[in-house]
């Protein structure tokens, strides 16, 4: 291990301050990566703006103002107003709240689901493994977008109220998101459980739960962090696509996707770019930034990619 | 007195495409309380498989313990439920491995890993277990135990890691410690320290030690009783001094002759001719016959049983068949 890291084994005399843990080491290498740092800053900025920004906006109440319809950017409306006279900047930030929350929550759900099922499948094997992995295969054979479309169409058919659609969309995204993750986790577990240190825990007579949560799971944490980060971007994108087609979160709840959809006609597209450029750019910047950061995280954390 | 560990006619078989591989073929041995027994033999002679079988670690689709009895403290390990076996492992019956580097979890601190069996078997709380872990690190001769407890395995040298492994293995004061080539992966100066440590711990706690090694130097230094294995069988066993002075089986003789002796100049070090036979191709006779300089017709036809030769010594060889 020490040789593989390209570092000599540190003798205990080397002193506490220089002691390197896996995390300290990773953090240091991450900070040296400019793309990762800028990615992280963009994401952090986006979060801060979306969650704090609307508090300072005089237009946060979303009141329809017929006197101010479709105005171009000006001093009072920095990004102009939409067809109902609402401030675009405020709406973009409020939409960001929803989009980011949906992205985060569905990522959290799918990582939890995928990791749990993957660990159970890989550790206990046998019939449990077969059941879980065949279910995952089944979900993976159906392309996720059509699946989401059908689910979205059903939601509209059943007239689900707009405010609860947001939560249902989160769950939908998690359901299509977990199989790939479970596969990866299961693969890791299968190789980890045969490693000598896991055999050593058998010899020590540790019970299954302790081996699983105390010894296997910590080895997966880096992998899970990387997958989770990269998944947020994907989830935001999927949510935007769904909402763009009117099958995800529906107006009046704003999301980046349905804001672009509102400008989805020739006149708005050509004459009123302030309606669709801000939400479009937000999606683009957020997803790119998250992916850059996630990639860098993978470089420092995923042992498989380690040089 | 009843032996602490009593293995009788142990059979461990592996199902391979070419047939049944008898990795351990009718091995019997006993370890009394506080005693050190060494199993010696070349690679692939079944030493490690014997240990694995005792701990119930032979599993999976191809391998299984096919017969025999393993009694530990009067109870048959082979007939125990998984639960019972689990509570025994790491508590009364412990083991250390050859490779300390890969036997420790790379992402957990040393202290945490020592604390695990304490929490599992002795039901200590987190803080109490960590306190004990630090004490154990000190007991195995590592300075600055508090710092080491917070360190990760990759920060320690191989010798220190083996000390840590020993600390983990003896944490619950086992009655028997099985050490599978504990010094093989370490350099020579560290080897001696590790053996000293094992002996010291043994003297203090009175635990028995089943030491598996291919190094006769280790045997001479540690053992009370020696078991020589060849091709899955015990070919000779005896009290250590006797066996070193008067090896009866040609294989033991060969092993002893192939060891360099300090101060003695020899043109070339002796080595036993030939290779360990493929366990799938063993015939009816003595497995060592093809490499044995004394081999007779009888050796190829009939397998010699393990029979007493003098007191406290047994050998499986036709050369001694009529004696004793």
Coordinates of C-alpha atoms in Angstrom, one line a residue:
Chain A
X1 CA 0.0 0.0 0.0
X2 CA 2.7 2.5 1.0
X3 CA 4.7 1.7 -2.1
X4 CA 1.7 1.9 -4.4
X5 CA 1.1 5.4 -3.2
X6 CA 4.6 6.3 -4.3
X7 CA 5.3 7.4 -0.8
X8 CA 7.6 6.0 1.8
X9 CA 6.0 4.6 4.9
X10 CA 6.0 7.4 7.4
X11 CA 7.7 6.5 10.6
X12 CA 5.8 7.6 13.7
X13 CA 8.4 10.2 14.4
X14 CA 7.4 12.2 11.4
X15 CA 5.1 14.3 13.5
X16 CA 1.4 14.9 13.6
X17 CA 1.1 18.0 11.5
X18 CA 2.6 16.3 8.4
X19 CA 0.5 13.2 8.9
X20 CA -1.6 12.6 5.8
X21 CA -5.0 11.0 5.9
X22 CA -6.7 9.9 2.8
X23 CA -9.0 13.0 3.0
X24 CA -6.4 15.6 3.7
X25 CA -4.4 14.2 0.8
X26 CA -7.3 14.4 -1.6
X27 CA -8.3 17.9 -0.5
X28 CA -4.8 19.1 -1.2
X29 CA -4.7 17.7 -4.6
X30 CA -8.2 19.0 -5.4
X31 CA -7.2 22.6 -4.4
X32 CA -4.3 22.4 -6.8
X33 CA -6.7 21.6 -9.7
X34 CA -7.9 24.9 -11.1
X35 CA -10.8 23.5 -13.0
X36 CA -12.1 21.8 -10.0
X37 CA -11.9 24.9 -7.8
X38 CA -13.6 27.0 -10.4
X39 CA -16.3 24.4 -10.9
X40 CA -16.9 24.3 -7.2
X41 CA -17.0 28.1 -7.0
X42 CA -19.6 28.3 -9.8
X43 CA -21.8 25.7 -8.1
X44 CA -21.4 27.4 -4.7
X45 CA -22.3 30.7 -6.3
X46 CA -25.3 29.3 -8.0
X47 CA -26.6 27.8 -4.8
X48 CA -26.0 31.0 -2.8
X49 CA -27.7 33.1 -5.5
X50 CA -30.7 30.8 -5.9
X51 CA -31.3 30.3 -2.2
X52 CA -30.5 33.8 -1.0
X53 CA -31.0 36.0 -4.1
X54 CA -34.8 36.0 -4.1
X55 CA -34.8 37.3 -0.5
X56 CA -33.4 40.6 -1.8
X57 CA -35.7 40.9 -4.9
X58 CA -38.6 43.3 -4.8
X59 CA -40.4 41.0 -7.3
X60 CA -40.3 37.8 -5.3
X61 CA -44.0 37.7 -4.9
X62 CA -44.4 36.8 -8.6
X63 CA -47.3 39.2 -9.1
X64 CA -48.6 39.4 -12.6
X65 CA -48.1 42.9 -13.9
X66 CA -49.8 43.6 -17.2
X67 CA -48.2 47.0 -17.5
X68 CA -44.7 45.4 -17.6
X69 CA -45.2 42.6 -20.1
X70 CA -42.2 41.3 -22.1
X71 CA -39.9 44.3 -21.3
X72 CA -36.3 43.9 -22.3
X73 CA -33.6 44.2 -19.6
X74 CA -33.5 47.5 -17.9
X75 CA -32.4 49.1 -14.7
X76 CA -35.5 48.1 -12.8
X77 CA -35.7 44.6 -14.4
X78 CA -32.1 43.5 -15.0
X79 CA -33.1 40.5 -17.1
X80 CA -36.3 41.9 -18.4
X81 CA -39.8 40.6 -17.7
X82 CA -41.8 37.7 -19.1
X83 CA -45.2 37.5 -20.8
X84 CA -47.0 38.0 -17.5
X85 CA -44.8 40.9 -16.5
X86 CA -42.8 38.9 -13.9
X87 CA -39.1 39.7 -13.3
X88 CA -37.0 37.1 -15.2
X89 CA -34.0 37.4 -12.9
X90 CA -36.1 36.6 -9.8
X91 CA -37.8 33.8 -11.6
X92 CA -34.5 32.3 -12.8
X93 CA -33.3 32.3 -9.2
X94 CA -36.5 30.8 -7.8
X95 CA -36.5 28.2 -10.6
X96 CA -32.9 27.4 -9.6
X97 CA -34.0 26.6 -6.1
X98 CA -36.4 24.0 -7.4
X99 CA -34.0 22.7 -10.0
X100 CA -31.1 22.4 -7.6
X101 CA -33.3 20.9 -4.9
X102 CA -34.7 18.3 -7.3
X103 CA -31.2 17.5 -8.5
X104 CA -29.8 17.2 -5.0
X105 CA -32.7 15.2 -3.5
X106 CA -33.1 12.8 -6.4
X107 CA -29.3 12.2 -6.3
X108 CA -29.5 11.6 -2.6
X109 CA -32.3 9.2 -3.1
X110 CA -30.8 7.3 -6.0
X111 CA -27.4 7.1 -4.3
X112 CA -29.0 5.8 -1.1
X113 CA -31.1 3.3 -3.0
X114 CA -28.3 2.2 -5.4
X115 CA -25.7 1.9 -2.7
X116 CA -27.9 0.0 -0.3
X117 CA -29.1 -2.5 -3.0
X118 CA -25.6 -2.8 -4.5
X119 CA -24.1 -3.6 -1.1
X120 CA -26.8 -6.1 -0.2
X121 CA -26.5 -7.8 -3.6
X122 CA -22.7 -7.9 -3.5
X123 CA -22.3 -9.0 0.1
X124 CA -25.1 -11.6 0.4
X125 CA -25.0 -12.8 -3.2
X126 CA -27.1 -15.7 -4.1
X127 CA -30.8 -15.3 -4.7
X128 CA -30.9 -11.7 -3.2
X129 CA -28.2 -10.7 -5.7
X130 CA -30.1 -12.3 -8.6
X131 CA -33.3 -10.5 -7.7
X132 CA -31.8 -7.1 -7.3
X133 CA -29.5 -7.2 -10.3
X134 CA -32.2 -8.6 -12.6
X135 CA -34.5 -5.8 -11.6
X136 CA -31.6 -3.4 -12.3
X137 CA -31.0 -5.0 -15.7
X138 CA -34.7 -4.6 -16.4
X139 CA -34.7 -0.9 -15.6
X140 CA -31.5 -0.4 -17.6
X141 CA -32.9 -2.1 -20.7
X142 CA -35.6 0.5 -20.9
X143 CA -34.1 3.9 -22.0
X144 CA -34.8 6.2 -19.1
X145 CA -36.1 9.2 -21.0
X146 CA -39.1 7.4 -22.6
X147 CA -39.7 5.8 -19.2
X148 CA -39.8 9.3 -17.6
X149 CA -42.0 10.6 -20.4
X150 CA -44.5 7.9 -19.8
X151 CA -44.4 8.5 -16.0
X152 CA -44.8 12.3 -16.6
X153 CA -47.7 11.8 -19.0
X154 CA -49.4 9.6 -16.4
X155 CA -48.9 12.3 -13.8
X156 CA -50.6 14.8 -16.1
X157 CA -53.4 12.3 -16.9
X158 CA -54.1 11.8 -13.2
X159 CA -54.1 15.5 -12.6
X160 CA -51.5 15.5 -9.8
X161 CA -51.4 19.0 -8.3
X162 CA -48.3 21.1 -9.4
X163 CA -46.7 21.5 -6.0
X164 CA -46.6 17.7 -5.3
X165 CA -45.3 17.0 -8.8
X166 CA -41.9 18.3 -7.7
X167 CA -41.6 15.5 -5.2
X168 CA -42.9 12.8 -7.5
X169 CA -40.3 14.0 -10.1
X170 CA -37.6 13.5 -7.6
X171 CA -38.7 10.0 -6.9
X172 CA -39.0 9.2 -10.6
X173 CA -35.5 10.4 -11.3
X174 CA -34.2 8.3 -8.4
X175 CA -36.0 5.2 -9.7
X176 CA -34.3 5.4 -13.1
X177 CA -31.0 6.5 -11.5
X178 CA -30.2 3.7 -9.1
X179 CA -29.5 0.7 -11.3
X180 CA -26.3 1.9 -12.8
X181 CA -25.1 2.9 -9.4
X182 CA -26.1 -0.4 -7.8
X183 CA -24.1 -2.2 -10.4
X184 CA -21.0 -0.2 -9.8
X185 CA -21.3 -0.6 -6.0
X186 CA -22.0 -4.3 -6.3
X187 CA -18.8 -4.7 -8.4
X188 CA -16.8 -3.0 -5.9
X189 CA -18.2 -5.0 -3.0
X190 CA -17.6 -8.3 -4.9
X191 CA -13.9 -7.4 -5.2
X192 CA -13.6 -5.9 -1.7
X193 CA -15.2 -8.8 0.1
X194 CA -12.5 -11.2 -1.3
X195 CA -9.7 -9.0 -0.1
X196 CA -7.5 -10.2 2.7
X197 CA -8.6 -7.6 5.2
X198 CA -12.2 -8.7 4.8
X199 CA -11.2 -12.3 5.4
X200 CA -9.3 -11.1 8.4
X201 CA -12.6 -9.7 9.8
X202 CA -14.1 -13.2 9.4
X203 CA -11.2 -14.6 11.4
X204 CA -11.8 -12.0 14.0
X205 CA -15.3 -13.3 14.4
X206 CA -17.0 -9.9 13.6
X207 CA -20.7 -10.1 12.9
X208 CA -22.1 -9.4 9.4
X209 CA -23.5 -6.0 10.2
X210 CA -20.2 -4.8 11.7
X211 CA -18.2 -6.1 8.7
X212 CA -20.6 -4.5 6.2
X213 CA -21.1 -1.1 7.8
X214 CA -17.8 -0.8 9.6
X215 CA -15.4 -2.3 7.2
X216 CA -16.8 -2.4 3.7
X217 CA -18.8 0.8 3.6
X218 CA -15.9 3.1 4.4
X219 CA -14.0 1.7 1.4
X220 CA -16.9 2.8 -0.8
X221 CA -17.2 6.3 0.4
X222 CA -14.8 7.9 -2.1
X223 CA -16.6 6.1 -5.0
X224 CA -20.0 7.2 -3.7
X225 CA -19.0 10.8 -3.3
X226 CA -17.8 10.8 -6.9
X227 CA -20.9 9.2 -8.3
X228 CA -23.1 11.4 -6.2
X229 CA -21.5 14.6 -7.5
X230 CA -21.7 13.5 -11.1
X231 CA -25.3 12.4 -10.6
X232 CA -26.5 15.8 -9.5
X233 CA -25.6 17.2 -12.9
X234 CA -27.4 14.4 -14.7
X235 CA -30.5 14.8 -12.4
X236 CA -30.7 18.6 -13.1
X237 CA -30.5 17.9 -16.8
X238 CA -33.2 15.2 -16.7
X239 CA -35.5 17.4 -14.7
X240 CA -35.0 20.3 -17.1
X241 CA -35.8 18.0 -20.1
X242 CA -38.9 16.7 -18.4
X243 CA -40.1 20.2 -17.4
X244 CA -39.3 21.5 -20.9
X245 CA -41.7 19.0 -22.3
X246 CA -44.2 19.9 -19.7
X247 CA -44.0 16.5 -18.0
X248 CA -41.9 17.4 -15.0
X249 CA -42.6 20.2 -12.6
X250 CA -45.3 22.3 -14.2
X251 CA -46.1 26.0 -14.0
X252 CA -46.7 28.1 -12.0
X253 CA -43.8 26.4 -10.0
X254 CA -40.8 27.7 -12.0
X255 CA -37.9 25.5 -13.0
X256 CA -35.2 26.2 -15.6
X257 CA -36.7 23.7 -17.9
X258 CA -40.3 25.0 -18.0
X259 CA -39.0 28.6 -18.2
X260 CA -37.3 27.7 -21.5
X261 CA -40.5 25.9 -22.6
X262 CA -42.4 29.2 -22.0
X263 CA -40.3 30.8 -24.6
X264 CA -40.6 28.0 -27.0
X265 CA -42.0 29.8 -30.0
X266 CA -40.5 31.7 -32.9
X267 CA -41.4 35.1 -31.7
X268 CA -40.0 34.8 -28.2
X269 CA -37.0 32.9 -29.5
X270 CA -36.0 35.7 -32.0
X271 CA -37.3 38.8 -30.4
X272 CA -37.0 38.1 -26.6
X273 CA -33.8 36.2 -25.9
X274 CA -33.9 37.4 -22.3
X275 CA -36.6 34.9 -21.7
X276 CA -34.7 31.8 -22.6
X277 CA -31.0 32.7 -22.4
X278 CA -30.8 33.1 -18.6
X279 CA -32.4 29.8 -17.6
X280 CA -30.5 28.1 -20.5
X281 CA -27.2 29.5 -19.3
X282 CA -28.0 28.5 -15.7
X283 CA -28.5 24.9 -16.7
X284 CA -25.4 24.9 -18.8
X285 CA -23.2 26.6 -16.3
X286 CA -24.4 24.5 -13.3
X287 CA -24.1 21.1 -15.1
X288 CA -20.7 21.9 -16.6
X289 CA -19.4 23.1 -13.2
X290 CA -20.7 20.1 -11.4
X291 CA -19.2 17.8 -13.9
X292 CA -15.8 19.5 -13.8
X293 CA -15.8 19.3 -10.1
X294 CA -17.0 15.7 -10.1
X295 CA -14.3 14.7 -12.6
X296 CA -11.6 16.2 -10.5
X297 CA -13.1 14.5 -7.4
X298 CA -12.9 11.2 -9.3
X299 CA -9.3 11.9 -10.1
X300 CA -8.3 12.3 -6.5
X301 CA -10.7 9.9 -4.8
X302 CA -11.4 6.9 -7.1
X303 CA -8.6 4.5 -6.5
X304 CA -9.2 2.8 -9.9
X305 CA -8.2 5.9 -11.7
X306 CA -5.3 6.7 -9.5
X307 CA -2.0 7.1 -11.2
Chain B
X1 CA -4.5 -33.9 30.1
X2 CA -6.7 -33.3 27.1
X3 CA -5.2 -31.2 24.3
X4 CA -6.5 -27.7 23.7
X5 CA -6.6 -28.4 20.0
X6 CA -7.1 -31.9 18.8
X7 CA -7.2 -32.5 15.1
X8 CA -8.0 -36.1 14.0
X9 CA -7.8 -37.4 10.5
X10 CA -8.6 -34.1 9.0
X11 CA -9.5 -34.2 5.3
X12 CA -9.9 -31.1 3.2
X13 CA -10.7 -31.6 -0.4
X14 CA -11.1 -29.4 -3.4
X15 CA -13.2 -30.3 -6.4
X16 CA -11.2 -29.5 -9.5
X17 CA -11.9 -30.2 -13.1
X18 CA -9.2 -32.9 -13.1
X19 CA -10.5 -34.6 -10.0
X20 CA -10.6 -34.3 -6.2
X21 CA -7.6 -32.6 -4.8
X22 CA -6.7 -33.7 -1.3
X23 CA -5.1 -30.6 0.1
X24 CA -5.1 -32.0 3.6
X25 CA -5.2 -35.8 3.7
X26 CA -5.7 -37.4 7.1
X27 CA -3.7 -35.0 9.2
X28 CA -3.8 -35.5 13.0
X29 CA -2.2 -33.2 15.5
X30 CA -2.6 -31.9 19.0
X31 CA -1.7 -28.7 20.7
X32 CA -1.7 -28.6 24.5
X33 CA -2.3 -25.4 26.5
X34 CA 0.6 -23.0 26.4
X35 CA 2.5 -25.2 24.0
X36 CA 4.1 -24.1 20.7
X37 CA 3.6 -26.5 17.8
X38 CA 5.2 -25.8 14.4
X39 CA 4.0 -27.2 11.1
X40 CA 6.8 -27.2 8.6
X41 CA 6.8 -28.1 4.9
X42 CA 7.3 -26.7 1.4
X43 CA 4.8 -24.5 -0.3
X44 CA 1.7 -26.4 -1.3
X45 CA 2.0 -29.2 1.3
X46 CA -1.2 -28.3 3.0
X47 CA 0.1 -26.4 6.0
X48 CA -2.1 -23.3 5.5
X49 CA -5.1 -25.4 4.5
X50 CA -4.9 -27.2 7.8
X51 CA -5.1 -23.9 9.6
X52 CA -7.9 -22.6 7.4
X53 CA -9.8 -25.8 8.0
X54 CA -9.5 -25.4 11.7
X55 CA -11.0 -21.9 11.6
X56 CA -13.7 -23.0 9.2
X57 CA -12.5 -20.8 6.5
X58 CA -12.5 -23.4 3.7
X59 CA -15.7 -22.6 1.9
X60 CA -17.1 -21.9 -1.4
X61 CA -18.3 -24.1 -4.2
X62 CA -15.1 -26.1 -4.7
X63 CA -13.5 -26.6 -1.3
X64 CA -14.8 -28.4 1.8
X65 CA -13.6 -30.2 4.9
X66 CA -14.5 -33.7 3.9
X67 CA -13.8 -35.6 7.1
X68 CA -12.2 -35.8 10.4
X69 CA -12.6 -34.1 13.7
X70 CA -11.3 -30.8 15.0
X71 CA -11.8 -30.5 18.8
X72 CA -11.0 -27.2 20.5
X73 CA -11.4 -27.1 24.2
X74 CA -13.5 -30.3 24.0
X75 CA -15.9 -28.9 21.3
X76 CA -16.0 -30.1 17.7
X77 CA -15.4 -27.0 15.5
X78 CA -16.5 -28.8 12.4
X79 CA -20.0 -29.4 13.8
X80 CA -20.5 -25.9 15.2
X81 CA -23.0 -23.5 13.8
X82 CA -21.8 -20.4 12.1
X83 CA -22.9 -18.4 15.1
X84 CA -21.0 -20.4 17.6
X85 CA -17.9 -20.5 15.4
X86 CA -18.1 -16.7 15.0
X87 CA -18.1 -16.0 18.7
X88 CA -15.1 -18.3 19.1
X89 CA -13.0 -16.8 16.3
X90 CA -11.0 -13.8 17.4
X91 CA -11.9 -14.5 21.0
X92 CA -10.6 -17.9 22.1
X93 CA -9.1 -18.8 18.7
X94 CA -7.2 -16.2 16.8
X95 CA -5.1 -16.1 13.7
X96 CA -2.4 -13.9 12.1
X97 CA -1.6 -13.9 8.5
X98 CA 1.5 -13.7 6.3
X99 CA 0.8 -10.4 4.7
X100 CA 0.2 -7.7 7.3
X101 CA -0.1 -5.0 4.6
X102 CA -3.1 -6.5 2.9
X103 CA -4.7 -7.8 6.1
X104 CA -5.6 -4.4 7.5
X105 CA -8.3 -2.3 6.1
X106 CA -6.7 0.7 4.3
X107 CA -9.4 3.2 5.2
X108 CA -9.7 2.6 8.9
X109 CA -7.3 3.8 11.6
X110 CA -5.1 1.3 13.4
X111 CA -6.8 2.0 16.7
X112 CA -10.3 1.4 15.3
X113 CA -9.2 -1.9 13.9
X114 CA -7.7 -3.1 17.1
X115 CA -10.9 -2.0 18.9
X116 CA -13.2 -4.0 16.7
X117 CA -12.8 -7.5 18.2
X118 CA -12.9 -5.9 21.7
X119 CA -16.2 -4.3 21.0
X120 CA -17.5 -7.5 19.3
X121 CA -16.4 -10.1 21.8
X122 CA -15.9 -8.3 25.1
X123 CA -18.7 -5.9 24.5
X124 CA -16.5 -2.9 25.4
X125 CA -17.8 0.6 24.7
X126 CA -16.2 2.7 22.0
X127 CA -14.0 4.7 24.4
X128 CA -13.0 1.8 26.6
X129 CA -12.1 -0.2 23.5
X130 CA -10.0 2.6 22.2
X131 CA -8.2 2.9 25.5
X132 CA -7.5 -0.9 25.4
X133 CA -6.3 -0.6 21.8
X134 CA -3.7 2.0 22.8
X135 CA -2.5 -0.3 25.7
X136 CA -2.3 -3.2 23.2
X137 CA -0.2 -1.1 20.8
X138 CA 2.1 -0.4 23.7
X139 CA 2.2 -4.1 24.7
X140 CA 3.3 -5.2 21.2
X141 CA 6.3 -2.9 21.5
X142 CA 5.3 0.2 19.4
X143 CA 6.3 3.5 20.8
X144 CA 3.9 6.5 20.8
X145 CA 0.9 4.3 20.9
X146 CA -1.6 7.2 20.9
X147 CA -0.3 8.5 17.6
X148 CA -0.2 5.1 16.0
X149 CA -3.8 4.4 17.1
X150 CA -4.8 7.4 14.9
X151 CA -2.6 6.4 11.9
X152 CA -3.7 4.6 8.8
X153 CA -2.1 1.3 7.7
X154 CA -0.2 2.9 4.8
X155 CA 1.7 5.1 7.2
X156 CA 3.3 2.2 9.0
X157 CA 6.1 -0.2 8.0
X158 CA 5.6 -3.9 7.5
X159 CA 7.1 -4.9 10.8
X160 CA 4.9 -2.4 12.7
X161 CA 1.9 -3.6 10.8
X162 CA 2.6 -7.2 11.8
X163 CA 2.9 -6.0 15.4
X164 CA -0.5 -4.4 15.0
X165 CA -1.9 -7.6 13.5
X166 CA -0.6 -9.5 16.6
X167 CA -2.2 -6.9 18.8
X168 CA -5.5 -7.4 17.1
X169 CA -5.1 -11.2 17.3
X170 CA -4.3 -11.3 21.0
X171 CA -6.7 -8.5 22.0
X172 CA -9.3 -10.8 23.5
X173 CA -6.7 -13.1 25.1
X174 CA -7.1 -16.2 22.9
X175 CA -6.3 -19.6 24.2
X176 CA -4.8 -20.5 20.9
X177 CA -3.1 -18.3 18.3
X178 CA -2.6 -19.7 14.8
X179 CA 0.2 -17.9 13.0
X180 CA 0.4 -18.6 9.3
X181 CA 4.0 -17.7 8.2
X182 CA 4.0 -14.6 10.4
X183 CA 7.5 -13.5 9.4
X184 CA 7.7 -14.6 5.8
X185 CA 6.9 -11.1 4.4
X186 CA 9.3 -9.3 6.7
X187 CA 13.0 -8.8 6.5
X188 CA 15.3 -10.9 8.7
X189 CA 16.0 -8.4 11.5
X190 CA 12.3 -7.7 11.9
X191 CA 11.6 -11.5 11.9
X192 CA 13.6 -12.0 15.0
X193 CA 11.8 -9.2 16.8
X194 CA 8.4 -10.5 15.8
X195 CA 9.3 -14.0 17.1
X196 CA 10.5 -12.5 20.3
X197 CA 7.3 -10.6 20.7
X198 CA 5.2 -13.7 20.1
X199 CA 7.3 -15.6 22.7
X200 CA 6.9 -12.8 25.2
X201 CA 3.2 -12.6 24.8
X202 CA 3.0 -16.4 25.1
X203 CA 5.0 -16.4 28.3
X204 CA 2.7 -13.7 29.8
X205 CA -0.6 -15.0 28.8
X206 CA 0.0 -18.8 28.5
X207 CA -1.7 -19.1 25.2
X208 CA -0.8 -21.9 22.9
X209 CA 0.7 -21.2 19.5
X210 CA 0.3 -23.1 16.3
X211 CA 3.0 -21.8 14.0
X212 CA 3.0 -22.5 10.4
X213 CA 6.3 -21.9 8.6
X214 CA 8.7 -23.2 6.0
X215 CA 11.7 -21.7 7.9
X216 CA 13.5 -24.3 10.0
X217 CA 15.3 -21.5 11.8
X218 CA 11.9 -20.3 13.1
X219 CA 11.1 -23.8 14.1
X220 CA 14.3 -24.3 16.0
X221 CA 13.7 -21.0 17.8
X222 CA 10.1 -21.4 18.7
X223 CA 8.8 -24.9 18.7
X224 CA 8.2 -27.4 21.5
X225 CA 6.9 -29.9 19.0
X226 CA 7.3 -30.1 15.3
X227 CA 5.0 -31.5 12.6
X228 CA 6.5 -32.1 9.1
X229 CA 4.0 -32.1 6.3
X230 CA 4.4 -33.3 2.8
X231 CA 1.7 -33.5 0.1
X232 CA -1.1 -33.1 2.5
X233 CA 0.1 -35.7 5.0
X234 CA 2.1 -35.7 8.2
X235 CA 5.4 -37.5 7.4
X236 CA 7.2 -37.0 10.6
X237 CA 6.5 -35.4 14.0
X238 CA 8.4 -35.2 17.2
X239 CA 9.7 -33.1 20.0
X240 CA 11.8 -30.4 18.5
X241 CA 15.3 -31.2 19.8
X242 CA 14.9 -34.9 19.0
X243 CA 13.6 -34.2 15.6
X244 CA 16.4 -31.9 14.7
X245 CA 19.0 -34.3 16.1
X246 CA 17.6 -37.5 14.7
X247 CA 15.4 -36.8 11.7
X248 CA 14.0 -40.2 10.6
X249 CA 12.1 -39.4 7.5
X250 CA 14.3 -38.8 4.4
X251 CA 12.2 -35.7 3.7
X252 CA 13.0 -34.2 7.1
X253 CA 16.6 -35.1 6.6
X254 CA 16.6 -33.3 3.3
X255 CA 15.0 -30.2 4.7
X256 CA 17.6 -30.1 7.5
X257 CA 20.4 -30.6 5.0
X258 CA 19.2 -27.8 2.8
X259 CA 19.6 -25.3 5.6
X260 CA 22.8 -23.3 5.6
X261 CA 24.8 -23.7 8.8
X262 CA 26.7 -20.7 10.2
X263 CA 30.5 -21.2 10.1
X264 CA 30.4 -24.2 7.8
X265 CA 31.7 -23.8 4.3
X266 CA 30.0 -25.8 1.7
X267 CA 30.5 -25.8 -2.0
X268 CA 26.8 -25.7 -2.8
X269 CA 23.8 -25.8 -0.6
X270 CA 22.0 -29.1 -0.7
X271 CA 18.5 -29.1 -2.2
X272 CA 16.0 -31.9 -2.3
X273 CA 15.9 -33.0 -6.0
X274 CA 12.6 -32.7 -7.9
X275 CA 9.4 -30.9 -7.2
X276 CA 6.5 -31.3 -4.9
X277 CA 4.3 -33.8 -6.8
X278 CA 1.0 -32.7 -8.3
X279 CA -1.5 -33.7 -5.6
X280 CA -3.8 -34.9 -8.4
X281 CA -1.3 -37.4 -9.6
X282 CA -0.4 -39.2 -6.4
X283 CA -0.2 -42.9 -6.8
X284 CA -0.6 -45.6 -4.3
X285 CA 2.8 -45.4 -2.7
X286 CA 4.7 -42.9 -0.7
X287 CA 4.3 -39.4 -2.1
X288 CA 8.0 -38.6 -1.5
X289 CA 9.3 -41.8 -3.2
X290 CA 10.2 -40.1 -6.5
X291 CA 12.5 -37.6 -4.7
X292 CA 13.8 -40.0 -2.1
X293 CA 17.3 -41.4 -2.3
X294 CA 16.4 -44.4 -0.2
X295 CA 13.2 -45.3 -2.2
X296 CA 12.5 -49.0 -2.4
X297 CA 10.0 -51.0 -4.4
X298 CA 7.7 -51.2 -1.5
X299 CA 7.6 -47.3 -1.3
X300 CA 6.1 -47.1 -4.7
X301 CA 3.5 -49.8 -4.1
X302 CA 2.3 -49.1 -0.6
X303 CA 2.0 -46.0 1.5
X304 CA 3.8 -46.1 4.8
X305 CA 1.7 -45.3 7.9
X306 CA 2.8 -42.8 10.6
X307 CA 4.4 -45.1 13.2
X308 CA 6.3 -44.4 16.4
X309 CA 10.1 -44.4 16.1
X310 CA 11.5 -44.2 19.6
X311 CA 9.8 -42.0 22.2
X312 CA 8.1 -38.8 21.3
X313 CA 8.7 -39.2 17.6
X314 CA 6.8 -40.7 14.7
X315 CA 7.7 -41.1 11.0
X316 CA 5.8 -42.3 8.0
X317 CA 8.6 -44.2 6.2
X318 CA 9.2 -47.9 5.4
X319 CA 12.8 -47.5 6.5
X320 CA 11.6 -47.5 10.0
X321 CA 8.6 -49.7 9.5
X322 CA 10.0 -52.7 11.4
X323 CA 11.6 -50.8 14.2
X324 CA 10.0 -49.3 17.3

